[in-house]
Each structure stands twice: as C-alpha cells, then as structure tokens.
Coordinates of C-alpha atoms in Angstrom, one line a residue:
Chain A
X1 CA 8.2 -1.6 -28.6
X2 CA 10.1 -2.3 -25.4
X3 CA 11.0 -5.9 -26.1
X4 CA 11.3 -7.6 -29.5
X5 CA 12.3 -11.0 -30.6
X6 CA 13.1 -12.3 -27.1
X7 CA 12.7 -16.1 -26.6
X8 CA 14.1 -17.8 -23.5
X9 CA 13.5 -20.9 -21.4
X10 CA 14.4 -22.1 -17.9
X11 CA 14.0 -25.4 -16.1
X12 CA 13.7 -26.4 -12.5
X13 CA 17.0 -26.0 -10.6
X14 CA 18.2 -23.5 -13.2
X15 CA 18.6 -19.8 -13.0
X16 CA 18.2 -17.7 -16.1
X17 CA 20.0 -14.4 -15.6
X18 CA 18.8 -11.4 -17.6
X19 CA 21.8 -9.2 -17.8
X20 CA 21.6 -5.7 -19.3
X21 CA 22.1 -2.0 -18.7
X22 CA 19.4 0.2 -17.4
X23 CA 16.6 0.5 -19.9
X24 CA 17.5 -2.7 -21.7
X25 CA 14.1 -4.3 -21.0
X26 CA 15.2 -6.9 -18.5
X27 CA 12.7 -5.8 -15.8
X28 CA 10.0 -5.6 -18.5
X29 CA 10.7 -9.2 -19.6
X30 CA 10.4 -10.3 -15.9
X31 CA 7.1 -8.6 -15.4
X32 CA 5.6 -10.3 -18.4
X33 CA 6.1 -13.6 -16.7
X34 CA 3.6 -12.9 -13.8
X35 CA 1.5 -10.6 -15.9
X36 CA 2.3 -7.4 -14.1
X37 CA 2.6 -6.4 -17.8
X38 CA 0.8 -7.7 -20.8
X39 CA 2.7 -8.4 -24.0
X40 CA 1.3 -6.8 -27.2
X41 CA 2.4 -10.0 -29.0
X42 CA 3.9 -13.3 -28.0
X43 CA 3.4 -15.2 -24.7
X44 CA 5.0 -16.8 -21.7
X45 CA 4.6 -20.5 -21.0
X46 CA 4.8 -22.2 -17.6
X47 CA 4.6 -26.0 -17.6
X48 CA 3.2 -25.8 -21.1
X49 CA 0.4 -23.4 -20.2
X50 CA 0.3 -19.9 -21.7
X51 CA 0.1 -17.3 -18.9
X52 CA -2.2 -15.2 -21.0
X53 CA -4.8 -18.0 -20.6
X54 CA -4.3 -18.2 -16.8
X55 CA -6.1 -16.2 -14.1
X56 CA -3.5 -13.5 -13.2
X57 CA -4.3 -13.8 -9.5
X58 CA -3.8 -17.5 -9.2
X59 CA -0.8 -17.3 -11.5
X60 CA 0.9 -14.8 -9.2
X61 CA 0.3 -16.9 -6.2
X62 CA 2.3 -19.7 -7.9
X63 CA 5.2 -17.5 -8.9
X64 CA 7.6 -16.1 -6.2
X65 CA 8.7 -12.5 -6.7
X66 CA 11.5 -10.6 -5.0
X67 CA 12.3 -6.9 -5.7
X68 CA 15.2 -4.6 -4.8
X69 CA 13.1 -2.4 -2.5
X70 CA 11.8 -5.5 -0.6
X71 CA 8.2 -4.4 -0.7
X72 CA 7.5 -5.7 2.8
X73 CA 4.2 -4.7 4.4
X74 CA 5.3 -2.1 6.9
X75 CA 2.3 -2.6 9.3
X76 CA 2.8 -6.4 9.5
X77 CA 5.1 -8.6 11.5
X78 CA 7.9 -10.6 9.9
X79 CA 5.7 -13.7 10.3
X80 CA 2.7 -12.1 8.7
X81 CA 4.8 -10.9 5.8
X82 CA 6.3 -14.4 5.2
X83 CA 3.0 -16.1 5.2
X84 CA 1.2 -13.5 3.0
X85 CA 0.7 -15.9 0.1
X86 CA -0.3 -18.7 2.4
X87 CA -3.0 -16.5 3.8
X88 CA -4.2 -15.6 0.4
X89 CA -4.3 -19.4 -0.3
X90 CA -6.4 -19.9 2.9
X91 CA -3.9 -22.2 4.6
X92 CA -4.9 -22.9 8.2
X93 CA -3.0 -21.0 10.9
X94 CA -1.0 -23.9 12.4
X95 CA 0.3 -24.8 8.9
X96 CA 1.2 -21.2 8.2
X97 CA 3.1 -21.0 11.5
X98 CA 5.0 -24.2 10.8
X99 CA 5.9 -23.0 7.4
X100 CA 7.0 -19.6 8.7
X101 CA 9.3 -21.2 11.2
X102 CA 10.8 -23.5 8.6
X103 CA 11.4 -20.7 6.2
X104 CA 12.7 -18.1 8.6
X105 CA 15.1 -20.6 10.2
X106 CA 16.2 -21.5 6.6
X107 CA 17.1 -17.9 5.7
X108 CA 19.0 -17.4 8.9
X109 CA 16.5 -15.4 10.9
X110 CA 15.7 -17.5 14.0
X111 CA 11.9 -17.8 14.2
X112 CA 11.5 -17.2 17.9
X113 CA 13.6 -14.1 17.7
X114 CA 12.2 -12.5 14.5
X115 CA 8.6 -13.6 14.1
X116 CA 7.1 -10.6 15.8
X117 CA 9.5 -7.9 14.6
X118 CA 8.4 -5.2 12.1
X119 CA 10.2 -4.5 8.9
X120 CA 11.5 -1.1 10.2
X121 CA 13.3 -3.0 13.0
X122 CA 15.4 -5.0 10.5
X123 CA 18.6 -4.3 8.5
X124 CA 18.5 -4.2 4.7
X125 CA 19.9 -7.7 4.5
X126 CA 17.4 -9.0 7.0
X127 CA 14.5 -7.4 5.1
X128 CA 15.6 -9.1 1.9
X129 CA 15.8 -12.4 3.7
X130 CA 12.2 -12.0 4.8
X131 CA 11.3 -11.1 1.2
X132 CA 13.0 -14.2 -0.1
X133 CA 11.3 -16.4 2.6
X134 CA 8.0 -14.8 1.5
X135 CA 8.6 -15.6 -2.1
X136 CA 9.3 -19.2 -1.2
X137 CA 6.4 -19.7 1.2
X138 CA 4.0 -21.5 -1.1
X139 CA 6.9 -23.6 -2.6
X140 CA 6.4 -22.0 -6.1
X141 CA 8.0 -23.9 -9.0
X142 CA 9.2 -20.5 -10.4
X143 CA 10.7 -17.5 -8.7
X144 CA 11.4 -14.1 -10.2
X145 CA 14.1 -11.8 -8.9
X146 CA 14.4 -8.2 -9.9
X147 CA 17.8 -6.9 -8.9
X148 CA 17.1 -8.3 -5.4
X149 CA 20.5 -7.7 -3.9
X150 CA 21.4 -4.4 -5.7
X151 CA 20.8 -2.2 -2.7
X152 CA 22.8 -4.3 -0.2
X153 CA 26.4 -3.8 0.9
X154 CA 28.9 -6.1 -0.9
X155 CA 29.4 -8.5 2.0
X156 CA 25.7 -8.9 2.7
X157 CA 25.1 -9.2 -1.1
X158 CA 27.6 -12.1 -1.1
X159 CA 25.9 -13.8 1.8
X160 CA 22.6 -13.5 0.1
X161 CA 24.0 -14.9 -3.1
X162 CA 25.4 -17.9 -1.2
X163 CA 22.0 -18.4 0.4
X164 CA 20.3 -18.2 -3.0
X165 CA 22.4 -21.1 -4.3
X166 CA 21.7 -23.0 -1.1
X167 CA 17.9 -22.4 -1.4
X168 CA 17.9 -23.3 -5.1
X169 CA 19.5 -26.7 -4.5
X170 CA 17.2 -27.3 -1.6
X171 CA 13.9 -26.3 -3.2
X172 CA 14.8 -27.0 -6.8
X173 CA 12.9 -24.0 -8.2
X174 CA 13.3 -22.5 -11.6
X175 CA 14.3 -18.8 -11.4
X176 CA 14.7 -15.8 -13.6
X177 CA 17.1 -13.3 -12.1
X178 CA 17.5 -9.7 -13.3
X179 CA 20.8 -8.0 -12.6
X180 CA 23.2 -5.5 -14.1
X181 CA 26.1 -6.9 -12.1
X182 CA 28.2 -9.3 -14.2
X183 CA 29.8 -11.0 -11.2
X184 CA 26.4 -11.7 -9.8
X185 CA 25.3 -13.1 -13.1
X186 CA 28.3 -15.3 -13.3
X187 CA 27.9 -16.6 -9.7
X188 CA 24.2 -17.4 -9.9
X189 CA 23.2 -18.0 -13.5
X190 CA 23.1 -21.4 -15.2
X191 CA 22.3 -19.3 -18.3
X192 CA 22.9 -15.7 -19.0
X193 CA 20.8 -13.8 -21.5
X194 CA 22.3 -10.4 -22.5
X195 CA 19.6 -7.8 -23.4
X196 CA 20.3 -4.6 -25.2
X197 CA 17.6 -2.0 -26.1
X198 CA 14.8 -4.6 -25.9
X199 CA 16.6 -7.2 -28.0
X200 CA 18.2 -10.4 -27.0
X201 CA 21.8 -10.1 -27.9
X202 CA 23.1 -13.5 -26.8
X203 CA 22.3 -16.4 -24.5
X204 CA 25.3 -18.2 -23.0
X205 CA 26.5 -19.9 -19.9
X206 CA 28.8 -18.4 -17.2
X207 CA 31.6 -20.6 -18.4
X208 CA 31.3 -19.4 -22.0
X209 CA 30.6 -15.8 -21.3
X210 CA 34.3 -14.8 -21.6
X211 CA 34.4 -16.0 -25.1
X212 CA 31.3 -14.0 -26.2
X213 CA 32.2 -11.1 -28.6
X214 CA 28.9 -9.2 -28.8
X215 CA 29.1 -5.4 -28.0
X216 CA 27.2 -5.4 -24.8
X217 CA 28.9 -8.6 -23.5
X218 CA 32.2 -7.0 -24.1
X219 CA 31.1 -3.8 -22.4
X220 CA 30.2 -5.9 -19.4
X221 CA 33.5 -7.8 -19.4
X222 CA 35.3 -4.5 -19.5
X223 CA 33.7 -3.7 -16.1
X224 CA 35.8 -6.5 -14.5
X225 CA 39.2 -5.7 -13.1
X226 CA 41.9 -6.8 -15.6
X227 CA 43.7 -9.2 -13.3
X228 CA 40.4 -11.1 -12.9
X229 CA 40.1 -11.5 -16.6
X230 CA 43.6 -13.0 -16.8
X231 CA 42.5 -15.7 -14.3
X232 CA 39.2 -16.3 -16.2
X233 CA 40.0 -20.0 -16.4
X234 CA 38.7 -20.2 -12.8
X235 CA 35.2 -19.5 -14.0
X236 CA 35.3 -22.2 -16.6
X237 CA 35.6 -25.1 -14.2
Chain B
X1 CA -26.8 43.8 30.8
X2 CA -30.3 44.0 32.3
X3 CA -31.1 40.6 30.8
X4 CA -28.2 39.0 32.6
X5 CA -30.3 39.0 35.8
X6 CA -30.3 35.4 36.9
X7 CA -33.9 34.5 37.6
X8 CA -34.1 30.9 38.8
X9 CA -37.1 30.1 36.7
X10 CA -35.5 31.5 33.5
X11 CA -32.3 29.6 34.4
X12 CA -34.1 26.3 34.8
X13 CA -35.9 26.6 31.5
X14 CA -32.6 27.6 29.8
X15 CA -30.8 24.6 31.3
X16 CA -33.6 22.4 29.9
X17 CA -33.2 24.0 26.5
X18 CA -29.4 23.6 26.6
X19 CA -29.8 19.9 27.3
X20 CA -32.4 19.2 24.6
X21 CA -30.7 21.4 21.9
X22 CA -27.2 19.9 22.7
X23 CA -28.7 16.4 22.1
X24 CA -30.3 17.7 18.9
X25 CA -26.9 19.2 17.8
X26 CA -25.2 15.9 18.5
X27 CA -27.7 14.0 16.4
X28 CA -27.3 16.5 13.5
X29 CA -23.5 16.2 13.6
X30 CA -23.5 12.4 14.1
X31 CA -25.9 11.6 11.3
X32 CA -24.3 14.0 8.8
X33 CA -20.7 13.1 9.7
X34 CA -21.5 9.4 9.6
X35 CA -23.0 9.8 6.1
X36 CA -20.1 12.0 5.0
X37 CA -17.5 9.4 6.2
X38 CA -19.2 6.6 4.2
X39 CA -19.7 8.7 1.1
X40 CA -16.3 10.4 1.1
X41 CA -14.3 7.2 1.8
X42 CA -16.2 5.3 -0.9
X43 CA -15.7 8.1 -3.4
X44 CA -12.0 8.4 -2.3
X45 CA -11.4 4.7 -2.8
X46 CA -13.1 4.7 -6.3
X47 CA -11.1 7.9 -7.0
X48 CA -7.8 6.1 -6.5
X49 CA -8.9 3.6 -9.2
X50 CA -10.5 6.0 -11.6
X51 CA -8.7 9.3 -12.4
X52 CA -11.9 10.8 -13.9
X53 CA -13.9 10.2 -10.7
X54 CA -11.1 11.5 -8.6
X55 CA -10.9 14.8 -10.4
X56 CA -14.6 15.2 -10.6
X57 CA -15.3 14.4 -7.0
X58 CA -12.5 16.6 -5.7
X59 CA -13.6 19.5 -7.9
X60 CA -17.2 19.2 -6.7
X61 CA -16.2 18.9 -3.0
X62 CA -13.9 21.8 -3.3
X63 CA -16.5 24.0 -4.8
X64 CA -19.0 23.0 -2.1
X65 CA -16.5 23.9 0.5
X66 CA -16.0 27.4 -0.9
X67 CA -19.7 28.3 -0.8
X68 CA -20.3 30.1 2.5
X69 CA -22.2 27.7 4.7
X70 CA -25.0 30.1 5.3
X71 CA -25.5 30.4 1.6
X72 CA -25.4 26.6 1.1
X73 CA -28.2 26.3 3.6
X74 CA -30.1 29.0 1.8
X75 CA -29.6 27.5 -1.6
X76 CA -31.2 24.2 -0.6
X77 CA -34.3 25.8 0.9
X78 CA -36.3 26.2 -2.3
X79 CA -35.1 22.8 -3.8
X80 CA -38.0 20.4 -4.0
X81 CA -37.8 16.9 -2.3
X82 CA -34.2 17.3 -0.9
X83 CA -34.6 20.9 0.3
X84 CA -37.1 22.8 2.4
X85 CA -37.4 23.7 6.1
X86 CA -36.2 21.1 8.6
X87 CA -33.6 18.7 9.8
X88 CA -33.1 16.7 6.6
X89 CA -32.1 19.8 4.6
X90 CA -29.7 20.8 7.4
X91 CA -28.2 17.3 7.5
X92 CA -27.7 17.3 3.7
X93 CA -25.9 20.6 3.9
X94 CA -23.6 19.3 6.7
X95 CA -22.9 16.2 4.7
X96 CA -21.9 18.2 1.6
X97 CA -19.8 20.5 3.7
X98 CA -17.9 17.6 5.4
X99 CA -17.0 15.7 2.3
X100 CA -13.8 17.5 1.2
X101 CA -11.4 16.9 4.0
X102 CA -12.3 13.2 4.3
X103 CA -12.3 12.7 0.5
X104 CA -9.0 14.4 0.1
X105 CA -7.3 12.6 2.9
X106 CA -8.6 9.2 1.7
X107 CA -7.1 9.8 -1.7
X108 CA -3.8 11.2 -0.3
X109 CA -3.6 8.4 2.3
X110 CA -4.1 5.6 -0.3
X111 CA -1.9 7.2 -2.9
X112 CA 1.0 7.6 -0.5
X113 CA 1.3 3.8 0.1
X114 CA 4.9 3.0 -1.1
X115 CA 5.0 1.8 -4.7
X116 CA 7.1 -1.3 -3.9
X117 CA 4.6 -2.3 -1.2
X118 CA 1.7 -2.0 -3.6
X119 CA 3.7 -3.8 -6.3
X120 CA 4.7 -6.6 -4.0
X121 CA 1.1 -7.0 -2.9
X122 CA -0.2 -7.3 -6.4
X123 CA 2.7 -9.6 -7.5
X124 CA 1.9 -11.9 -4.6
X125 CA -1.5 -12.4 -6.0
X126 CA -3.8 -10.1 -4.0
X127 CA -7.1 -9.2 -5.6
X128 CA -7.9 -5.5 -5.7
X129 CA -10.3 -5.9 -2.7
X130 CA -7.5 -7.6 -0.7
X131 CA -5.1 -4.9 -1.6
X132 CA -7.6 -2.3 -0.4
X133 CA -8.6 -4.2 2.8
X134 CA -5.2 -5.6 3.9
X135 CA -2.8 -2.9 2.7
X136 CA -4.2 0.4 1.5
X137 CA -6.9 1.1 4.1
X138 CA -4.8 0.1 7.1
X139 CA -1.8 2.2 5.9
X140 CA -4.0 5.1 5.0
X141 CA -6.1 4.9 8.2
X142 CA -4.1 7.6 10.2
X143 CA -4.5 10.1 7.3
X144 CA -8.2 9.3 6.8
X145 CA -8.8 9.7 10.6
X146 CA -7.1 13.0 10.5
X147 CA -9.5 14.1 7.7
X148 CA -12.5 12.9 9.7
X149 CA -11.2 14.9 12.7
X150 CA -11.1 18.1 10.7
X151 CA -14.5 17.4 9.1
X152 CA -16.1 16.6 12.5
X153 CA -14.8 19.6 14.3
X154 CA -15.8 21.9 11.5
X155 CA -19.2 20.2 11.3
X156 CA -20.0 21.0 15.0
X157 CA -19.4 24.7 14.3
X158 CA -21.3 24.7 11.0
X159 CA -24.2 22.8 12.5
X160 CA -25.0 26.0 14.5
X161 CA -26.3 27.5 11.3
X162 CA -28.8 24.7 10.8
X163 CA -31.1 26.6 13.2
X164 CA -31.6 29.2 10.4
X165 CA -33.5 26.7 8.3
X166 CA -35.3 25.1 11.2
X167 CA -32.8 22.3 11.7
X168 CA -32.6 22.8 15.4
X169 CA -29.5 22.3 17.5
X170 CA -27.5 24.8 19.6
X171 CA -27.8 27.5 16.9
X172 CA -31.4 28.0 18.1
X173 CA -30.1 29.5 21.3
X174 CA -27.5 31.6 19.6
X175 CA -29.8 33.1 17.0
X176 CA -32.5 33.6 19.6
X177 CA -29.9 35.4 21.7
X178 CA -28.7 37.5 18.8
X179 CA -32.2 38.5 17.9
X180 CA -33.1 39.6 21.4
X181 CA -29.6 40.9 22.3
X182 CA -29.4 38.3 25.1
X183 CA -25.8 37.5 25.9
X184 CA -26.7 34.7 28.3
X185 CA -28.7 32.9 25.5
X186 CA -25.8 33.4 23.1
X187 CA -23.4 31.9 25.6
X188 CA -25.8 29.1 26.4
X189 CA -25.5 28.1 22.7
X190 CA -21.9 28.9 22.0
X191 CA -20.3 27.4 25.1
X192 CA -21.7 23.9 24.7
X193 CA -21.0 24.0 20.9
X194 CA -17.4 24.9 21.6
X195 CA -17.2 22.2 24.3
X196 CA -18.5 19.6 21.9
X197 CA -15.9 20.6 19.3
X198 CA -13.1 20.4 21.8
X199 CA -14.3 17.0 23.0
X200 CA -14.6 15.7 19.5
X201 CA -11.2 17.0 18.6
X202 CA -9.6 15.3 21.7
X203 CA -11.4 12.1 21.1
X204 CA -10.4 11.9 17.4
X205 CA -6.9 12.8 18.4
X206 CA -6.7 9.9 20.7
X207 CA -8.1 7.6 18.0
X208 CA -5.5 9.0 15.5
X209 CA -2.7 8.3 17.9
X210 CA -3.8 4.8 18.7
X211 CA -4.2 3.9 15.1
X212 CA -0.8 5.2 14.0
X213 CA 0.8 3.2 16.8
X214 CA -0.8 -0.1 15.8

C-alpha cells in the first residue's frame, strides 16, 4: 500500500501543496488524479465526476501536467510543444497559433523570438516556461505540478514561482503542487498537506504551518534557518 | 588465365548477362528488404508493448541470423509450399536473414525515448497510436534507418547465394565462374554486387544523416 487514508480537496484559484520527503507518496497521489496510476481503492473526483469513470485520454487533455524534467518533445519547436494538447483536440491551425502567441508572451518568452526554437536551444528556466505554457494551452480547470522547479537555480526558481502566482490569478485554475521545499510550499500553497509514508499527516494553511506539531511538519520547519523562524509572524499576514 | 582472352562476342554476351542479373539481384534485394522492413518494424513496435513478443521475436531472429546463410537456403528447399527451387524461396530466406538488425534497432530506438518525454506525452492525453506516430517513431527513426542500412548491405551480399537454389541474381555469374574456374565470370558477378552494396550503403547513409538532422 503506497497511499492510505488520504482525502483532500482543492477549488479553483487554490493550490494544494503536497509536501513530503522522498518516498512519502506525494507523486503517487498526483498521478492518481490524471490516471497515470490506478488506485486499488478510493477515487478522485473532478467537478463531481469520478475520474475512474472518465475516459483517461479525454481526462488527461483537461488536466495540465508539469514535471521536473520538462518532458518537452525534443524534435518539435517551442510552438509545436506548446500547442500539443490543442493539436490532440483538433484545434484549427490559426487558433493554435493565436493561443501559442498569447501563452508564450504570457510566460515571458516573446513569440516571434522563440516559436521556432528547439528545446535544446533553451535554458532550464526557459524550458520549464514552455512546459508551463503547454500545460495551460487548453485552459484546463486543474493543473498538476510534480516538483516543477526543483531542478532550477534559486533565482530562476523564484521567478518561476512569481510567475506561477501571476498565472494562477489570471487563469483561476485549481492546482495540486508536489514539492519537498517548505519555502516553496509556503509561497505557493493555499493549503499544505503533509504526507509521510503514504499517510496524510496534517492539512494546514501556510499561515498556520508554524503552529503544527506533527513529526514531519517539525522536521520540515527545522530545515528553515533559525532567524527566519523568529520572524515567522511575516508569514502569518 | 587462358579464359581471360577477351573475345568480343563473349564479352557482349557477358555484358548482357551482367545487366539482366544485376536487375534480378536488385529485385531480389528490394522485395526481400521491403518485406523485412515492414515485418521487423511491426514486430519491433509490438515488442515494445509486449515483453513476451519482444523476447520471442528477438530470440527467433537471433537464431535465424546464426544459421549460415547457405544452410538456411538449403533448409528451405525441401519444405512444401514455402520452399522449393526458385525466387520465392530465395526471397523468404533473405527476409528471414534481414529481420534481426531492423527488429533490434526498432526496439532499441523506441525504448531509448527519454522517460519524461514519454510520460509527458501520455499525461497530455496522447493515445498509444499518437505516442507511436508523433513521438516514438520520429525519435527512433535514425536508429531504425541505421538498422535497415545494415540489413540492406548484408542482404545484397547474401542474395548472391540465392543462385544456389535457382533464385537468380549476380550469384549466377559467380557460381558459374567458380564451377568453370573462370575469373572473368566471377568478377562479372562480384564487382556489380560490391558496387550495389556500396551504393546502398552511401544512399542509406545520406538518408540517415538527413533524418537525424530534421
């Protein structure tokens, strides 16, 4: 049993962060949502529909997905990568181009400059911007992020986090965000679920996280520099 | 060396033989290689989905490859329907002999698509056919072409042996030359066969480079 007794919910405009150490089952939980994995018991509901009753192909086209390793198609241009789902949904070419322009400009990659580039010509941060734009292309109500910024340098990671918040308020999507970085969880989450060995330890908000006294939550708090903890009032505003 | 005397009448008839048999050789190779490409790629694709089929097909193709080609031609001679004297038996042998490099490279090429790329494709909602057509086959193409190149060049050499079982081709000249200790005839068969192999190798090399650049 990888996950047991985990029950969580997220609304539009909200971000549910799954925080845990390696092997805590957070990625497993994420993959149950778009049926990359099938639960042995229990189910995931989207807009009141059980995903186990939905066609996995059409389900996945309605759920954005961003992973740490980008997963861009190496033989395609940036524009083809961004419009992948639109192509699967049979959007006409002019609509796809319009959407690609809008999205690439939105994530800070000017369309005219980047549309014909290949993934290998981009930096890590730029690749992840393309991956985020790709996940947003069909305007999905729900996005899944699996440690998306974990491989980026701290400055780029911060820029990407800022952009995430900007995109969330613009597109009002619901999101589930897997990370093992407490600062990232605090910065992006509207709720934080702490997972430990496949069990849900606690669900809290960033503001209340400092008061949580469960073992894993405390281990995570111990990763913060002490001076930051002293000023924790800042987080609670 | 007495038979190297260059009689114009002999030469003219030899030139006609070379032309006809080269054409026959090309047909043998083209038909068998074409069939091998279709069968091996199809088996390879299925093999990447079904471990049992992958293991079984690789094992069979490997064993076929270890049988000396002359023996393989010999084995099929007494087999009813598919065997016997003639072109179809020769083509069948050449197909069996060409399978392994294409099959192996198809499986290797598809299996070496990066895991995150495959996962992203599935997570974006690609069907298995779309994954195959849009991602796996294009990314595996250079590897598959390299396998076809090896199979094709080997095939041109192996097709020489088709003459033993009445399959025709440039082997006819070579075996006739060997039987009558006629160096000119041997060369008349061997040189065009070598030239064909070099030509095929260069052509496939060009295709390989163009595909990996795209």
